[in-house]
PDB file of C-alpha atoms and ligand atoms in Angstrom:
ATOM      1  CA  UNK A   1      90.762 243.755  57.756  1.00  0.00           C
ATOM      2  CA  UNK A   2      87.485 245.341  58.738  1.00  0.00           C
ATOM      3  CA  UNK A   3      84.949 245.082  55.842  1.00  0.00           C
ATOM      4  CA  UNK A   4      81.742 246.335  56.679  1.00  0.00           C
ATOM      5  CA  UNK A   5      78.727 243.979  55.448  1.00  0.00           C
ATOM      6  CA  UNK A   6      75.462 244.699  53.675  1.00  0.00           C
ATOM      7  CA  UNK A   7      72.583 242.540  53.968  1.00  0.00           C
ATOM      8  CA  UNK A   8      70.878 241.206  51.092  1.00  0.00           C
ATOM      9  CA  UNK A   9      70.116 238.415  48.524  1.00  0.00           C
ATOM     10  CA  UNK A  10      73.156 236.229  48.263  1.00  0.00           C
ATOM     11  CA  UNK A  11      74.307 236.701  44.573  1.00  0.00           C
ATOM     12  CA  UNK A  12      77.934 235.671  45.719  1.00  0.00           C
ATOM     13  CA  UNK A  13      80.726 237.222  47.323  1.00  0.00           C
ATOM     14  CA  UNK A  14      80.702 241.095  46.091  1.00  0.00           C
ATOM     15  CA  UNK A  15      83.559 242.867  47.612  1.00  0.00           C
ATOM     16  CA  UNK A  16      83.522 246.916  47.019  1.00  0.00           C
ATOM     17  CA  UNK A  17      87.062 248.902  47.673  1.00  0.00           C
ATOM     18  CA  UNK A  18      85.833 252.484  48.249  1.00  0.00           C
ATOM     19  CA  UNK A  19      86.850 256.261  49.323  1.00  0.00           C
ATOM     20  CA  UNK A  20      84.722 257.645  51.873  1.00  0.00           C
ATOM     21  CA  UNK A  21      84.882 260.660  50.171  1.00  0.00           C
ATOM     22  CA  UNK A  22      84.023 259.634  46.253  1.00  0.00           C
ATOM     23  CA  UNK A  23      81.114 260.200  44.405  1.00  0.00           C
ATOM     24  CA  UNK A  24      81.960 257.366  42.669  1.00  0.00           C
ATOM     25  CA  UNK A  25      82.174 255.431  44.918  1.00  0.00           C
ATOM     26  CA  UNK A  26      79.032 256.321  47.022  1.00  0.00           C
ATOM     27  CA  UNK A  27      76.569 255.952  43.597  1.00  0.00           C
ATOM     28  CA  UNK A  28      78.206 252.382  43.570  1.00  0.00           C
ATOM     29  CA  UNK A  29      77.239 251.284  47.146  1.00  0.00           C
ATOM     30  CA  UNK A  30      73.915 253.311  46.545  1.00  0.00           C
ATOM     31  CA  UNK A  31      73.438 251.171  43.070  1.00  0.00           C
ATOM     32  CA  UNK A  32      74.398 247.513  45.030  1.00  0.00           C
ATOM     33  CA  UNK A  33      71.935 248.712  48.124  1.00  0.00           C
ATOM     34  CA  UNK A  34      69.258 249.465  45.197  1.00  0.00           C
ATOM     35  CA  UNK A  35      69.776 246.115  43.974  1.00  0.00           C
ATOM     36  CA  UNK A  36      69.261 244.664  47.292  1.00  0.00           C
ATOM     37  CA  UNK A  37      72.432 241.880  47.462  1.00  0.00           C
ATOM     38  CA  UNK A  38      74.560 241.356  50.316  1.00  0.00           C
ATOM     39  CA  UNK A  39      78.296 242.609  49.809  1.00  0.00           C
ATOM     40  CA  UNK A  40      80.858 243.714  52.027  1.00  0.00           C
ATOM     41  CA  UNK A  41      83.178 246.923  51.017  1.00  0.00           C
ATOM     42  CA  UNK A  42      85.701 249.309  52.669  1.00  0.00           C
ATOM     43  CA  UNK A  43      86.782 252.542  52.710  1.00  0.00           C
ATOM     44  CA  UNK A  44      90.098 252.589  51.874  1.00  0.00           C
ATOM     45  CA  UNK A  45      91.188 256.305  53.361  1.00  0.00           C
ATOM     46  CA  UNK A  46      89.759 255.669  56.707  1.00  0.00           C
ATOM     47  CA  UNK A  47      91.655 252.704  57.003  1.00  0.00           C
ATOM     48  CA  UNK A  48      95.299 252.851  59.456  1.00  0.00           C
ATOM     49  CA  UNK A  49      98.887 252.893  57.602  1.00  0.00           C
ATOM     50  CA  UNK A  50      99.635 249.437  57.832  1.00  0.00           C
ATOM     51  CA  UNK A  51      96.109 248.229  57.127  1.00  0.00           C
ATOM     52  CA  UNK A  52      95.514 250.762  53.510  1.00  0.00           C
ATOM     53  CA  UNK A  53      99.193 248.897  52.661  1.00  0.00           C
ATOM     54  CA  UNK A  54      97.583 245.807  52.943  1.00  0.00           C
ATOM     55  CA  UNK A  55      94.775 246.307  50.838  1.00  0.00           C
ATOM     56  CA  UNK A  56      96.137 248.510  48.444  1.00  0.00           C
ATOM     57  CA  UNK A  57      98.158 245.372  47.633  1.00  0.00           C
ATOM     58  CA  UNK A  58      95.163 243.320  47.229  1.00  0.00           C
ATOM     59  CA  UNK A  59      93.469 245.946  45.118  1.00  0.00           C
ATOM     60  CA  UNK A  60      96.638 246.092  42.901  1.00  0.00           C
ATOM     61  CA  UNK A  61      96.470 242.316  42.620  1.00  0.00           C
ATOM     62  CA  UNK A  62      92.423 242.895  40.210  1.00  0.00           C
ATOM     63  CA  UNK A  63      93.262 246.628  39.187  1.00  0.00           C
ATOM     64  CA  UNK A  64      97.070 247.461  39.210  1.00  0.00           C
ATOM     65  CA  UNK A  65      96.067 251.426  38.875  1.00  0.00           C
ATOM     66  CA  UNK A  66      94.702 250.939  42.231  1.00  0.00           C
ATOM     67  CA  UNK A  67      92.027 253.436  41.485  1.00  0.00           C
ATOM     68  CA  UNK A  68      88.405 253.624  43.096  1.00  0.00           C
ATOM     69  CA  UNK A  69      85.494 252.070  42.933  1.00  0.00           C
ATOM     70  CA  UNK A  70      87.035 248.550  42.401  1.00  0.00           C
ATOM     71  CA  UNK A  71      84.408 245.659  42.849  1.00  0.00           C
ATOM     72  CA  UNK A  72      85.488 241.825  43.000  1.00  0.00           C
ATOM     73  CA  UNK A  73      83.333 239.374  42.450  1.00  0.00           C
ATOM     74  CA  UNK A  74      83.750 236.102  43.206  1.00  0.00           C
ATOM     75  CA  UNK A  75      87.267 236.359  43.635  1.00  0.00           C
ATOM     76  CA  UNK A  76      87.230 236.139  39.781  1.00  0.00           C
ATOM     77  CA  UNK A  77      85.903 239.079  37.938  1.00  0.00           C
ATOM     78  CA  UNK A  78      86.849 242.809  38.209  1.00  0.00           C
ATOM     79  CA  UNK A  79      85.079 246.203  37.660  1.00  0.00           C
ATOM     80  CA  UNK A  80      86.917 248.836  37.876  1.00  0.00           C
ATOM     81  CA  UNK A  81      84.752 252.384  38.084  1.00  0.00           C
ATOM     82  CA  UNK A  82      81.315 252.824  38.378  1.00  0.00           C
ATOM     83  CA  UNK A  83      79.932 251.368  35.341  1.00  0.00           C
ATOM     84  CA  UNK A  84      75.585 250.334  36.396  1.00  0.00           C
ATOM     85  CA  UNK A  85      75.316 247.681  33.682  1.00  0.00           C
ATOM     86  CA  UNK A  86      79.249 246.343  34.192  1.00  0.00           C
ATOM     87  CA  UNK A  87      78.485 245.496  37.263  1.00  0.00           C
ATOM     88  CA  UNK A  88      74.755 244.317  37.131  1.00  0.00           C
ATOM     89  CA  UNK A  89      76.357 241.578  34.761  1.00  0.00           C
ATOM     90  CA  UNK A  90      79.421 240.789  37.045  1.00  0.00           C
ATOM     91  CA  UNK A  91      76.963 239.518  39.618  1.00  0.00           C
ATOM     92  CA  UNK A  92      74.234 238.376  37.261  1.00  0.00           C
ATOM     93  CA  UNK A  93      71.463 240.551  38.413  1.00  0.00           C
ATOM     94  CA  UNK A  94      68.414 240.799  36.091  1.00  0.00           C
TER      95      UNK A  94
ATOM     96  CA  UNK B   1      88.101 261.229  60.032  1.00  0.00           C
ATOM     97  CA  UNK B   2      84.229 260.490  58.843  1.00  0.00           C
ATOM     98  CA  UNK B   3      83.364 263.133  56.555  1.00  0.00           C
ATOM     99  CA  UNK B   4      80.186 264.367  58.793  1.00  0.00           C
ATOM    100  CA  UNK B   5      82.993 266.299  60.496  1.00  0.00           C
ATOM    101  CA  UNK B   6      82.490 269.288  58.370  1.00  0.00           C
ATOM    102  CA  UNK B   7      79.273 271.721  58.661  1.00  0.00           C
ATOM    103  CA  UNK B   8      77.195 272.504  55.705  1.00  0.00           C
ATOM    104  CA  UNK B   9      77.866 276.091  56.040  1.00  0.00           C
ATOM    105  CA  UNK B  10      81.008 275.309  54.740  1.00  0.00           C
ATOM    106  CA  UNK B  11      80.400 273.205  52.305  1.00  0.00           C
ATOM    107  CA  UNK B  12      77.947 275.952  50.969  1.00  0.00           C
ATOM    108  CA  UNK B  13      80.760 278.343  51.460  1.00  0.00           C
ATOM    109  CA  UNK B  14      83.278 276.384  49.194  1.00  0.00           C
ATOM    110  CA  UNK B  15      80.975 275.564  46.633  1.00  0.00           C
ATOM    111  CA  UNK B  16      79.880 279.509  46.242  1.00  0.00           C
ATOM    112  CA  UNK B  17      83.576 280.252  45.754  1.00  0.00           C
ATOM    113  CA  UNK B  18      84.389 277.374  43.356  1.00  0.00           C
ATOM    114  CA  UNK B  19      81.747 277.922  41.604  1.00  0.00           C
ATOM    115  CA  UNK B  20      81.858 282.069  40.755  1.00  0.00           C
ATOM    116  CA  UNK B  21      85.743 281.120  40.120  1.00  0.00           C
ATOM    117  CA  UNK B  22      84.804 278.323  38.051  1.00  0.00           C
ATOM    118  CA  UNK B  23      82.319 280.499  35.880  1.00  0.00           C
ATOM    119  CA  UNK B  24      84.844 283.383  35.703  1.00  0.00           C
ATOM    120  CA  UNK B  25      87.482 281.217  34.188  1.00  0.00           C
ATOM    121  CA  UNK B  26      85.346 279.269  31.621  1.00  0.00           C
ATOM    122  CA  UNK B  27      84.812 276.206  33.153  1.00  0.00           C
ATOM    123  CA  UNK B  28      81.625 274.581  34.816  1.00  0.00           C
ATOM    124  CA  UNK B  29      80.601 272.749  38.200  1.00  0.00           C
ATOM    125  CA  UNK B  30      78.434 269.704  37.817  1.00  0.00           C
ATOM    126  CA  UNK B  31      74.896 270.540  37.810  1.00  0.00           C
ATOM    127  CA  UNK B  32      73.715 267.956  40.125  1.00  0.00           C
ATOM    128  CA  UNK B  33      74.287 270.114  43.158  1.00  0.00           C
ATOM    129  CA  UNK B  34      74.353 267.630  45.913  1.00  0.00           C
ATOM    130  CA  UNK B  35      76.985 265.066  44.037  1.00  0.00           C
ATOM    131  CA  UNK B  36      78.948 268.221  43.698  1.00  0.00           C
ATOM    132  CA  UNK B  37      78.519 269.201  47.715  1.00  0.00           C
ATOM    133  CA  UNK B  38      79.316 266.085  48.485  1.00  0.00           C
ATOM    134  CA  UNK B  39      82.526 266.204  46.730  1.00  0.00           C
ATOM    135  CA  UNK B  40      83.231 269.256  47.826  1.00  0.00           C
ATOM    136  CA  UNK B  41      82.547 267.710  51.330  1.00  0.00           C
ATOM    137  CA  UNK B  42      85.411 265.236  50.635  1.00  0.00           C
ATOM    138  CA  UNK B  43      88.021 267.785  49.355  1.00  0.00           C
ATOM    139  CA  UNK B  44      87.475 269.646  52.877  1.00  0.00           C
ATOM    140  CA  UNK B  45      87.711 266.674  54.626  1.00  0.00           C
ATOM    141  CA  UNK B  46      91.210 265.910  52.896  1.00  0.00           C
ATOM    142  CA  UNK B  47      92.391 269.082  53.889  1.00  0.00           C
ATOM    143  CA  UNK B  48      91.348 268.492  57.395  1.00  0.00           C
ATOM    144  CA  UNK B  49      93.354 265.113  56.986  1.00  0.00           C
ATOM    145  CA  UNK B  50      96.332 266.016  55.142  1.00  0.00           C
ATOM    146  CA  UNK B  51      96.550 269.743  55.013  1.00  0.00           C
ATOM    147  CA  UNK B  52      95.692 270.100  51.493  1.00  0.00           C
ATOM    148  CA  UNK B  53      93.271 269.900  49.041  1.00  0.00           C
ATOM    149  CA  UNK B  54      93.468 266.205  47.521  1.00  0.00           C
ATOM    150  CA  UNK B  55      91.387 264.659  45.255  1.00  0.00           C
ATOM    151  CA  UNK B  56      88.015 263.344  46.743  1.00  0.00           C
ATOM    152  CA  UNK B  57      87.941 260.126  44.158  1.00  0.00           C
ATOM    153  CA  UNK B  58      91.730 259.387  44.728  1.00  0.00           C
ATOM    154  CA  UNK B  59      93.921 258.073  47.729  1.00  0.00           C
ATOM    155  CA  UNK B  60      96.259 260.888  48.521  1.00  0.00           C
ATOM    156  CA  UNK B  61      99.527 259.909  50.384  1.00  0.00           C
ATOM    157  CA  UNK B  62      99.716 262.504  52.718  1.00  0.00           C
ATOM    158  CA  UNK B  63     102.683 263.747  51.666  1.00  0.00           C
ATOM    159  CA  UNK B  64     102.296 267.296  49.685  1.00  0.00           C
ATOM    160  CA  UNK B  65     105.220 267.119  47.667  1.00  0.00           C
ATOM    161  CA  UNK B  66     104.546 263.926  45.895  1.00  0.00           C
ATOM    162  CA  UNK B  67     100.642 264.747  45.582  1.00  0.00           C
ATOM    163  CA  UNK B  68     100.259 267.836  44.177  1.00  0.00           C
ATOM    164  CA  UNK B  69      99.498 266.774  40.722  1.00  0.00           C
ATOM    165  CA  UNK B  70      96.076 265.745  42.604  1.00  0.00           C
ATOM    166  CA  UNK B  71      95.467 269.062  44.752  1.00  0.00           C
ATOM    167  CA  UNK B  72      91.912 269.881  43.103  1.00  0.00           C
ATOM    168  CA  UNK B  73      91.527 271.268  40.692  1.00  0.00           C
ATOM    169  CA  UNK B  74      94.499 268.238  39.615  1.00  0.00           C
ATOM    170  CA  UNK B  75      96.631 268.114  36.565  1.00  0.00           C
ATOM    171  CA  UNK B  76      94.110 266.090  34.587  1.00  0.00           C
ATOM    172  CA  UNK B  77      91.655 267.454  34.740  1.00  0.00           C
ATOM    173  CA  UNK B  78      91.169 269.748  31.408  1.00  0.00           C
ATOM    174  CA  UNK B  79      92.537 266.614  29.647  1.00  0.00           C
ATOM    175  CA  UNK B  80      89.319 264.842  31.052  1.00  0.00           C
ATOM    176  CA  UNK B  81      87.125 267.545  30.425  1.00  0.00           C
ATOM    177  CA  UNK B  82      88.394 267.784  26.763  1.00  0.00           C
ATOM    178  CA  UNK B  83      88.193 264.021  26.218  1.00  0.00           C
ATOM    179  CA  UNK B  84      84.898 263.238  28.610  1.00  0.00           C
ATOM    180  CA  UNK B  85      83.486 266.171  29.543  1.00  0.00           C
ATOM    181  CA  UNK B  86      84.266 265.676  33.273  1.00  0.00           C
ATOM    182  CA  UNK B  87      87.253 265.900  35.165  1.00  0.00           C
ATOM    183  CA  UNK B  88      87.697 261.943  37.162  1.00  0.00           C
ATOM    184  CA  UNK B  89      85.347 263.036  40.022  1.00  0.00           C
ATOM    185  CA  UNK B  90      82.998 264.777  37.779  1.00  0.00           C
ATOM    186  CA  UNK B  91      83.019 267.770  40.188  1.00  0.00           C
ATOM    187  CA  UNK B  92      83.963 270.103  37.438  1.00  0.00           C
ATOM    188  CA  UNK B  93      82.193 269.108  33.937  1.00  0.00           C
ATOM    189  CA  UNK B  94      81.935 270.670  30.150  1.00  0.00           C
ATOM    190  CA  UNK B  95      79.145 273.603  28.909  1.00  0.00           C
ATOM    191  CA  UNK B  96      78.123 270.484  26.877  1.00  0.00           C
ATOM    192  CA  UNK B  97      77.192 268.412  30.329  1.00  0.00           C
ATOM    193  CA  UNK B  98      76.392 271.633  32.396  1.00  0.00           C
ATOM    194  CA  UNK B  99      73.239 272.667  29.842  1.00  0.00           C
ATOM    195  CA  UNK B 100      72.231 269.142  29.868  1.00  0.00           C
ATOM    196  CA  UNK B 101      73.205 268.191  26.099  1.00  0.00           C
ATOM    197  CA  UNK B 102      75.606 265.156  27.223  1.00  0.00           C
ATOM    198  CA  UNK B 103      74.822 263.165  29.942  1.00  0.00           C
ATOM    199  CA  UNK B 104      76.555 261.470  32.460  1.00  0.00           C
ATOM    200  CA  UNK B 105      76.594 257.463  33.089  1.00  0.00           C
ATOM    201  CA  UNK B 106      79.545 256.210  34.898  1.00  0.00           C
ATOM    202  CA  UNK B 107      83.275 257.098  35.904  1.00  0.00           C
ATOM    203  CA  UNK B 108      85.822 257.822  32.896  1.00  0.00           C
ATOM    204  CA  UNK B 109      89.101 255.833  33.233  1.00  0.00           C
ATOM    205  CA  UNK B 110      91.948 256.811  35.966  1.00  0.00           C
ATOM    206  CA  UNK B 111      94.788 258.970  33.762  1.00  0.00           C
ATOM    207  CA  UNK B 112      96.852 259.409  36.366  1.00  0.00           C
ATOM    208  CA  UNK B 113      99.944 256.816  36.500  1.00  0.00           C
ATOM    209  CA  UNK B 114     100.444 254.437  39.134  1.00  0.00           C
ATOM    210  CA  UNK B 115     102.866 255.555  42.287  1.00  0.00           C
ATOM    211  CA  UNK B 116     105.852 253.164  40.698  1.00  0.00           C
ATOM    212  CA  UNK B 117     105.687 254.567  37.475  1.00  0.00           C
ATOM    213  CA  UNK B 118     104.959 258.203  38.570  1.00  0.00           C
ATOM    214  CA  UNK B 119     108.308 257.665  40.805  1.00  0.00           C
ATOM    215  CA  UNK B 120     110.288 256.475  37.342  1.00  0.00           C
ATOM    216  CA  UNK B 121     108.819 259.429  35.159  1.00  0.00           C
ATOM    217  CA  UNK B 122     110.206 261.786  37.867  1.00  0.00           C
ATOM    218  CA  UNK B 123     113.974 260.573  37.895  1.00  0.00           C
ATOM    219  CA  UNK B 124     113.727 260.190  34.143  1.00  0.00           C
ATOM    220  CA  UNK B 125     113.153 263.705  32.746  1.00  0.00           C
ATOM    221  CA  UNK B 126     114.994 266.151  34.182  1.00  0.00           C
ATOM    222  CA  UNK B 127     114.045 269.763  33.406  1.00  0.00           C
ATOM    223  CA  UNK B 128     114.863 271.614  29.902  1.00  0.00           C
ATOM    224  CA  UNK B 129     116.098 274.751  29.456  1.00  0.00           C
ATOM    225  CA  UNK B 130     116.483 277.374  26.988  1.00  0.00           C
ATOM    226  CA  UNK B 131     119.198 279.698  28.235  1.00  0.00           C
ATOM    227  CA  UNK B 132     119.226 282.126  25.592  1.00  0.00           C
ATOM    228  CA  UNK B 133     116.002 283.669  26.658  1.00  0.00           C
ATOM    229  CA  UNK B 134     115.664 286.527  28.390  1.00  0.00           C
ATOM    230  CA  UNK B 135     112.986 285.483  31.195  1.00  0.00           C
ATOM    231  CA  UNK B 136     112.325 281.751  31.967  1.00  0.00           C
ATOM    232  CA  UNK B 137     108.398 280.227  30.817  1.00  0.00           C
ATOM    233  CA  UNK B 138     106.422 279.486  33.607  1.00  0.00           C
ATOM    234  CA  UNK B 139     103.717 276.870  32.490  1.00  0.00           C
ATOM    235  CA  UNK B 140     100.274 275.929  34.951  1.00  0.00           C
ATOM    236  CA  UNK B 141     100.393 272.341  35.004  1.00  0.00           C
ATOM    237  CA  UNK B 142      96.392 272.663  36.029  1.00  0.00           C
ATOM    238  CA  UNK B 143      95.674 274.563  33.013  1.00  0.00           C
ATOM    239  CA  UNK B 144      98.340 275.308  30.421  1.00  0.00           C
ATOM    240  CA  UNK B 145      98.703 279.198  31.126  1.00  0.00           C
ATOM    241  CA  UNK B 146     102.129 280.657  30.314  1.00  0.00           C
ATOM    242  CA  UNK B 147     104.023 283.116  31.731  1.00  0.00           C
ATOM    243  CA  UNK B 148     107.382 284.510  30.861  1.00  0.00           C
ATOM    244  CA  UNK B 149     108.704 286.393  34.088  1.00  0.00           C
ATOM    245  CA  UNK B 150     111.164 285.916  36.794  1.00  0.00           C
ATOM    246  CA  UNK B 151     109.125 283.653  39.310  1.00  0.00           C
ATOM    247  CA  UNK B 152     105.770 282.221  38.451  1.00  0.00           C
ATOM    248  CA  UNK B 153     102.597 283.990  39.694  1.00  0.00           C
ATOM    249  CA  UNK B 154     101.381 283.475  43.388  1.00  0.00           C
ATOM    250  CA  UNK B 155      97.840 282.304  41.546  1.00  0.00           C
ATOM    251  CA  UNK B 156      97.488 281.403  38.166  1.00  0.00           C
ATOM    252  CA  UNK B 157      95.406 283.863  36.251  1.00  0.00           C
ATOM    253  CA  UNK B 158      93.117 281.039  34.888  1.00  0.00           C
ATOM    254  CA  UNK B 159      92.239 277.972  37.152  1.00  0.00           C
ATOM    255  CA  UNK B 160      93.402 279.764  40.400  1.00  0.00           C
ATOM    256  CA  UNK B 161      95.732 277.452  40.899  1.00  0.00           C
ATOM    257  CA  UNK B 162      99.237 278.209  43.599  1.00  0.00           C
ATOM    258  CA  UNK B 163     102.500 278.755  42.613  1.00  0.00           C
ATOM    259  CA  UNK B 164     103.699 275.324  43.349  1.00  0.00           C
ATOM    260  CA  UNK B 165     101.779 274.194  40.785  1.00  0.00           C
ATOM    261  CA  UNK B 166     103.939 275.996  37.768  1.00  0.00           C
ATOM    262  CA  UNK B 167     106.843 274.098  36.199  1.00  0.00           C
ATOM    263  CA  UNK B 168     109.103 275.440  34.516  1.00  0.00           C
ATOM    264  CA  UNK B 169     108.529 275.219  30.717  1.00  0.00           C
ATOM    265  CA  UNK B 170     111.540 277.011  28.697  1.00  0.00           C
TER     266      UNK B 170
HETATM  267  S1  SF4 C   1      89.471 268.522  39.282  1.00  0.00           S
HETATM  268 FE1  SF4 C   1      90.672 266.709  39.682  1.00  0.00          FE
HETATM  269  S2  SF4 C   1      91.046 266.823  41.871  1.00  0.00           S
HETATM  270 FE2  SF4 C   1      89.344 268.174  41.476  1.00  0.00          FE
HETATM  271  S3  SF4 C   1      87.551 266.967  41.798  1.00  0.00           S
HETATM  272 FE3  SF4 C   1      88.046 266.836  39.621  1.00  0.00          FE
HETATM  273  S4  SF4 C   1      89.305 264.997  39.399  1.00  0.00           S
HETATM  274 FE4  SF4 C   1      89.237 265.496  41.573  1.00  0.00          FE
END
């Protein structure tokens, strides 16, 4: 699946599920920019048919409303919205 | 379809008319102009894509029938306002957030059900009726306005919502 990736400190693997046309969803990858990490994320909606299946099934798998923003970190912790501090504490920024 | 594909004329066009029909009908825009644009960026770019108005902060299907509970302004969206002050995109807010007495941190939870249990719901409750009335009730599923008269309104009265979006209530 094409991710696109974001340069930054290494605080782990930070995967962001986005709309390209949420709010929420842009103030998240404004807030993990801002924080300066490296992360990858898609946008779900500009993704083909077969492809948005595909992921929607790997969203369901940490969030089984499926709803956006959805970060992953580490393959082991969820946050589901934008929440700042949630998600500050999911990848142990200071 | 990137959502650069739309001019800012429009956008300013849109946002104009939502928001003189928002203040006519009581409710509010969100007061931070350019998140609301940009939303209302995103709900022209969904019509573009699927021929209607979906939700900017929620995957729509492309198939109208099975979405319109998320055409914008969605069915949930004075049950947000009531409980959070914002509808789930925050494009449409309370007087409390619009005059700056209640602020706004993060996203409120998703109240719409997932697609499995949405298709369940659907084949479970089959439609009342009251026969003994004289006219059926026509109820806005956006906003809760009733109507009792042969065939729901073309617009609701209220939220501006279309016809499609009545159900039947008695
Ligand atoms: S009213 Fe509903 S559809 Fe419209 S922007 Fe708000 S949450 Fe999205």
């Amino acid at each position: 699946m094409r991710m696109t990736h974001a340069k930054g400190n290494k605080m782990g693997k930070v995967v962001l599920y986005a709309l390209s046309t949420c709010g929420w969803c842009r103030k998240t990858k404004r807030l993990l920019d801002k924080m300066g990490i490296e992360y990858s994320y898609v946008d779900v909606d500009l993704l083909e048919d077969k492809e948005e299946d595909e992921v929607m099934k790997e969203i369901e798998r940490w969030n089984p409303k499926c709803s956006f923003p959805t970060v992953v970190v580490n393959n082991e912790k969820c946050i589901v919205g934008f929440n700042e501090e949630k998600i500050k504490k999911a990848v142990g920024y200071e | 379809m990137s959502s650069t594909d739309i001019s800012a004329e429009e956008v300013d066009r849109l946002y104009e008319r939502l928001n003189k029909e928002a203040e006519e009908g009581g409710y509010h825009l969100n007061p931070d102009v350019e998140f609301a644009k940009d939303l209302i960026r995103g709900i022209l770019t969904n019509e573009k894509r699927y021929g209607y108005w979906g939700c900017p902060c929620r995957l729509a299907c492309g198939r109208k029938e099975e979405d319109l509970d998320i055409i914008c302004p969605c069915d949930y969206r004075d049950t947000d306002l009531s409980e959070h002050g914002m509808c789930y995109c925050a494009l449409y807010v309370s007087e409390a957030v619009e005059k700056g007495e209640k602020e706004l941190t993060g996203s409120i939870p998703e109240r719409r059900r997932p697609a499995k249990e949405r298709k369940k719901a659907k084949s479970e409750h089959p439609r009342k009726s009251v026969s003994s009335l004289p006219l059926p009730v026509w109820r806005c599923k956006v906003c809760g306005y009733l109507c009792a008269r042969e065939e729901p309104p073309e617009v609701c009265p209220v939220c501006k919502a279309k016809k499609e979006r009545f159900e039947r209530f008695m």
